[in-house]
XYZ file of C-alpha atoms in Angstrom:
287
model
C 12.161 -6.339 -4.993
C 15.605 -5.799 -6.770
C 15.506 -1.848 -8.527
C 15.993 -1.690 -11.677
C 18.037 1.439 -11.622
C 19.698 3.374 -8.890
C 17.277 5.731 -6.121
C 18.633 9.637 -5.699
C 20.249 10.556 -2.981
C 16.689 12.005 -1.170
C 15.880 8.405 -1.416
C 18.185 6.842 0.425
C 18.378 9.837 3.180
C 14.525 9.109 3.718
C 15.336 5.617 4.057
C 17.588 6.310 6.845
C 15.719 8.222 8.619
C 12.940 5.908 8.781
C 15.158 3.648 10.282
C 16.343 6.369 12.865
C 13.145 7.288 13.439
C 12.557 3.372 14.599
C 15.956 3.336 16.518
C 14.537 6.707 18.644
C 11.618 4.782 19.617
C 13.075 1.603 20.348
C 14.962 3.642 22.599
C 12.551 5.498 24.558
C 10.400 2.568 24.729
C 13.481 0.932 26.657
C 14.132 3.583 28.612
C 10.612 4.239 29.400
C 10.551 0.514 30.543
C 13.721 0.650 32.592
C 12.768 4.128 34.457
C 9.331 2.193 35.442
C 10.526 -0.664 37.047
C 13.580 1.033 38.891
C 10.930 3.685 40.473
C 9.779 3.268 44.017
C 8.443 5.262 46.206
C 11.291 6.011 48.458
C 12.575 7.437 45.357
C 9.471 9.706 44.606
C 9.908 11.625 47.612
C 13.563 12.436 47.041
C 15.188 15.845 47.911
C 15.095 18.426 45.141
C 19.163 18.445 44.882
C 19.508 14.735 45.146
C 20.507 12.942 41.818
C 19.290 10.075 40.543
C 21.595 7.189 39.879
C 20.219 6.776 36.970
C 22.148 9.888 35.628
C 25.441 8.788 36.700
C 24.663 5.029 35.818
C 24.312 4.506 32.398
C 23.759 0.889 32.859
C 20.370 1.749 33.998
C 19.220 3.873 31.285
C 20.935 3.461 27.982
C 20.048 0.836 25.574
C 22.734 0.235 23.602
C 22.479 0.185 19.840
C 21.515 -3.911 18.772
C 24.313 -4.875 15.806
C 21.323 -5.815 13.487
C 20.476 -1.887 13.783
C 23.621 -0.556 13.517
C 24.435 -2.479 10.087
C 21.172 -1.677 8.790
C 22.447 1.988 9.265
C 25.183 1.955 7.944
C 24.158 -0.229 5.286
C 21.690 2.217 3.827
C 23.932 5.186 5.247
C 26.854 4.368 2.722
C 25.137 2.619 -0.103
C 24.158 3.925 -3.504
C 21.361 1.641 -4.265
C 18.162 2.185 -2.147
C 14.934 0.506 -2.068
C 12.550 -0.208 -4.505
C 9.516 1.081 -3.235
C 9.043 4.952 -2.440
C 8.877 6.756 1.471
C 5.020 6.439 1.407
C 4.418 2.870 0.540
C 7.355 2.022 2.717
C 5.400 3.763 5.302
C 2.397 2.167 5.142
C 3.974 -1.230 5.886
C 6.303 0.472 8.675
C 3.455 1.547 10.978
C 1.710 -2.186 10.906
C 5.337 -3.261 11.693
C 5.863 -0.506 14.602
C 2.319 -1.721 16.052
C 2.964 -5.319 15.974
C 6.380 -5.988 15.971
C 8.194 -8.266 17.094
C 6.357 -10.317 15.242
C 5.852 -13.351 12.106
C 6.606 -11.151 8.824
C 6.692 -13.475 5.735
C 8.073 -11.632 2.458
C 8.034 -13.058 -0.795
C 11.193 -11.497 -2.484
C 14.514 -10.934 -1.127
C 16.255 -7.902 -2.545
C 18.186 -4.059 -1.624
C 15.218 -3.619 1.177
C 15.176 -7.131 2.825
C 17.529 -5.457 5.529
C 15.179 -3.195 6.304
C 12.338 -5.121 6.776
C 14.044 -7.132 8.792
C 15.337 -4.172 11.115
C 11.689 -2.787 11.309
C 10.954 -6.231 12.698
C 13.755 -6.432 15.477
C 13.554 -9.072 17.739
C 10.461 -10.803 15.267
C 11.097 -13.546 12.843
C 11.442 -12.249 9.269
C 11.522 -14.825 6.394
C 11.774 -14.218 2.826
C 11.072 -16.201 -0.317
C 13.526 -15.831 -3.088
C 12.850 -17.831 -6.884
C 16.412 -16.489 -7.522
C 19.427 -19.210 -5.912
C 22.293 -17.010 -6.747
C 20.286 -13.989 -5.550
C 20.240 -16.030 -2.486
C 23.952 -16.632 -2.384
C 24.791 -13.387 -2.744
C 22.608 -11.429 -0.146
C 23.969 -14.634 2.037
C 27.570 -13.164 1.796
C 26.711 -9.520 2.270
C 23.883 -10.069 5.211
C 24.512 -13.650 6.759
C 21.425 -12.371 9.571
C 19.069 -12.571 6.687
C 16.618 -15.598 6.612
C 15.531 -16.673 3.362
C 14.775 -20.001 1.741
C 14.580 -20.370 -2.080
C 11.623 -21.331 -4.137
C 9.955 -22.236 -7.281
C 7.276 -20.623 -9.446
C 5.615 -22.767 -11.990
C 3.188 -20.487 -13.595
C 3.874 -17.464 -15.727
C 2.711 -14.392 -16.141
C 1.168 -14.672 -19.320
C -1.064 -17.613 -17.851
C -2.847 -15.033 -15.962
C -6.303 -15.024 -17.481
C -6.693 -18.745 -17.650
C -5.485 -18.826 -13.915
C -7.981 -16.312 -12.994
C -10.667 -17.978 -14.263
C -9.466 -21.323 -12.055
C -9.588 -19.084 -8.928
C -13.100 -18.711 -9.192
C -13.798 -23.002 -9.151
C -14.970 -24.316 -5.168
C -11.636 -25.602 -4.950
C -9.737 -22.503 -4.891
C -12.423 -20.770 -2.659
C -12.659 -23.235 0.192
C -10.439 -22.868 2.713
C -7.505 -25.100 3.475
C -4.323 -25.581 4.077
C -2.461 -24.622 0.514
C -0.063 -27.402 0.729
C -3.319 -30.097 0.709
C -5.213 -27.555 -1.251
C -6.438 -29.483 -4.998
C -6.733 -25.228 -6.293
C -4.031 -25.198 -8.944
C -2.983 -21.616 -7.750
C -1.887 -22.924 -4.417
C 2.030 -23.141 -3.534
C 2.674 -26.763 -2.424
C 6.151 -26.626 -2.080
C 7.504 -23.828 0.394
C 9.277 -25.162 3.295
C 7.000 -26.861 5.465
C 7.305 -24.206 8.667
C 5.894 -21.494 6.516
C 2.546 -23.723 6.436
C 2.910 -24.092 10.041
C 3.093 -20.507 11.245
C 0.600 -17.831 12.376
C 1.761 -15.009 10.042
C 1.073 -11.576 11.564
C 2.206 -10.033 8.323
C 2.771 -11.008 4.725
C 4.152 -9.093 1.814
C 4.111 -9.814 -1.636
C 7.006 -8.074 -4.176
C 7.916 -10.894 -5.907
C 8.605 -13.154 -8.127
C 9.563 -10.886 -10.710
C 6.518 -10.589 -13.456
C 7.452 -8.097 -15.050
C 7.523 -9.941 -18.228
C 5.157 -12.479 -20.343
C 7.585 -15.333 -19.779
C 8.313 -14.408 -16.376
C 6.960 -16.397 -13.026
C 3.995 -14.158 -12.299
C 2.595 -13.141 -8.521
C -0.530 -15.010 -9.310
C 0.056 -18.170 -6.970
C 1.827 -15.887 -3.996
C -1.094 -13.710 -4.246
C -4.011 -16.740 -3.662
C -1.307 -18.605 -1.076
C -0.635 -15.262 0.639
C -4.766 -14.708 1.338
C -5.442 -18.513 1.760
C -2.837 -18.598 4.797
C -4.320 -15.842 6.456
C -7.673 -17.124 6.059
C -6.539 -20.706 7.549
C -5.153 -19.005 10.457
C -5.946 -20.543 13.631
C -7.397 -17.124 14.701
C -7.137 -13.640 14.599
C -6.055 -11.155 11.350
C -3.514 -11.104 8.795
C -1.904 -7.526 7.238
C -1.030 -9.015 3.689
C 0.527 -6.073 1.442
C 0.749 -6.328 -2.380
C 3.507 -4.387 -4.501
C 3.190 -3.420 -7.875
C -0.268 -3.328 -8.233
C 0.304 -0.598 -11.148
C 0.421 -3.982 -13.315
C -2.489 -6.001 -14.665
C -1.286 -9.404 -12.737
C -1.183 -7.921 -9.438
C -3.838 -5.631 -9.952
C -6.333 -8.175 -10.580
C -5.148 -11.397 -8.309
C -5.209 -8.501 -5.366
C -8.550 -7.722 -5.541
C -10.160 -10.773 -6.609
C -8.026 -13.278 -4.009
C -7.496 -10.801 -1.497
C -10.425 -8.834 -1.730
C -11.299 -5.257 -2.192
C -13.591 -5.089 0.664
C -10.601 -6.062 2.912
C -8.406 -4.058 1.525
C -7.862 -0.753 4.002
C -5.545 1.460 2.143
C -3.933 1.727 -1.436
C -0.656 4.480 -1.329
C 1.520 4.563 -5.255
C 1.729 1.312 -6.256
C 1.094 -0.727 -3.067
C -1.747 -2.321 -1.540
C -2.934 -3.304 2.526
C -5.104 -6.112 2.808
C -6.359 -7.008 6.330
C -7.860 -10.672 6.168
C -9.629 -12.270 8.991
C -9.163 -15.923 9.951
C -12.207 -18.196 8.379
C -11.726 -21.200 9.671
C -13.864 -20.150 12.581
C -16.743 -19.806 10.137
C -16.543 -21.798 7.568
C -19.965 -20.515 6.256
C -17.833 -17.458 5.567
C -17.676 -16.398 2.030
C -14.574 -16.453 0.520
C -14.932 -12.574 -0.149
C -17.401 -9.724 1.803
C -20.207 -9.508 0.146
């Protein structure tokens, strides 16, 4: 999730105004909201020249700006790194977000675009998953609001192929909970809530892979698409970055599906994933 080089300055004004854009209609859903409930009907049938209190009151129509917001602005307003992925793929995960948010958003990765997906998720929990402790440390300093929780990775990314192959054994296609699962792909040691809670949305930019000896995406990709089929109920929006390379290519179609997946933009992918556990008979992928 951390660019490897610095965005141009388009970049980081499209960044921006996604976020405005999501301020705006934050806003007008408030105000929508507070004009609603302070209508009655004595009101309705007010004299042409009378004015509402409402225009003399802000109190009862603005909605001031929430500090999380305003930092994120300024943040990306003033900074010269931007993030990683481009305006489209950021877009395809900001409309799931702007339908179902506030809501659970888990994010493997923590890096220059954590604020924003945390921003695009006001008033939701947004967690993120971070191999990287002094990574940690430092977004800690910079954005103390940020809630992330560091991890391990045993597997590298030039164990791909053999891991593959283990995917495809009954014990990596039932479905459990990962942290009892025997599937040698599934992450047993996140912090215990994660296993506990219904995800609404899941995104998967790191570890890093980018390199043989590098942790590889392989076991966030299977744990990512295991959760969401152990849901209690309902669907899960998992996304998948960098599926330009061979490890993330792959583990998304084969542990995620392609017959799930509803839309590929650059180099990121949308899964949608129903819950199995109310049909276990279910097979692991649409046939």
């Amino acid at each position: 999730m951390r660019p490897k080089a610095n965005k141009t300055l388009n970049m980081k004004l499209l960044v921006v105004a996604v976020l405005a854009a999501f301020f705006i209609l934050f806003v007008l859903r408030s105000n929508f909201s507070n004009s609603t409930q302070n209508l009655s009907p004595r009101s309705s049938q007010a004299s042409p020249l009378s004015v509402p209190k409402s225009s003399t009151d802000c109190s009862l129509s603005c909605t001031k700006l929430p500090p999380s917001i305003s930092q994120t602005l300024i943040h990306y307003a003033t900074s010269t790194i931007t993030p990683q992925q481009t305006l489209k793929e950021i877009s395809v995960s900001a409309r799931i977000l702007e339908k179902h948010s506030p809501c659970n958003f888990l994010v493997f990765g923590l890096g220059h675009d954590s604020l924003m997906w945390s921003t695009l998720n006001h008033g939701g929990r947004t967690v993120f998953l971070e191999e990287d402790e002094a990574w940690i440390e430092q977004i800690r300093r910079r954005f103390p609001t940020l809630e992330s929780y560091h991890v391990t990775y045993d597997s590298k990314v030039n164990e791909a192929d053999n891991l593959l192959e283990v995917g495809q054994g009954q014990e990596c296609t039932a479905v459990a909970d990962p942290r009892f699962s025997m599937c040698q792909l599934a992450l047993k040691g996140l912090p215990s809530f994660v296993y506990d809670t219904k995800w609404d949305v899941i995104m998967v930019d790191a570890p890093t892979g980018y390199y043989d000896e590098a942790p590889g995406r392989m076991t966030a990709i299977y744990t990512a698409g295991m959760m969401a089929r152990n849901k209690e109920d309902g669907e899960t929006h998992v996304f998948v970055h960098d599926v330009n390379r061979v490890v993330e290519d792959k583990f998304s179609k084969a542990f995620l599906c392609e017959k799930y997946m509803i839309q590929q933009e650059g180099r990121i992918r949308h899964f949608q994933i129903p819950s199995h556990r109310d049909d276990l008979g279910r097979p692991f992928c649409p046939m």
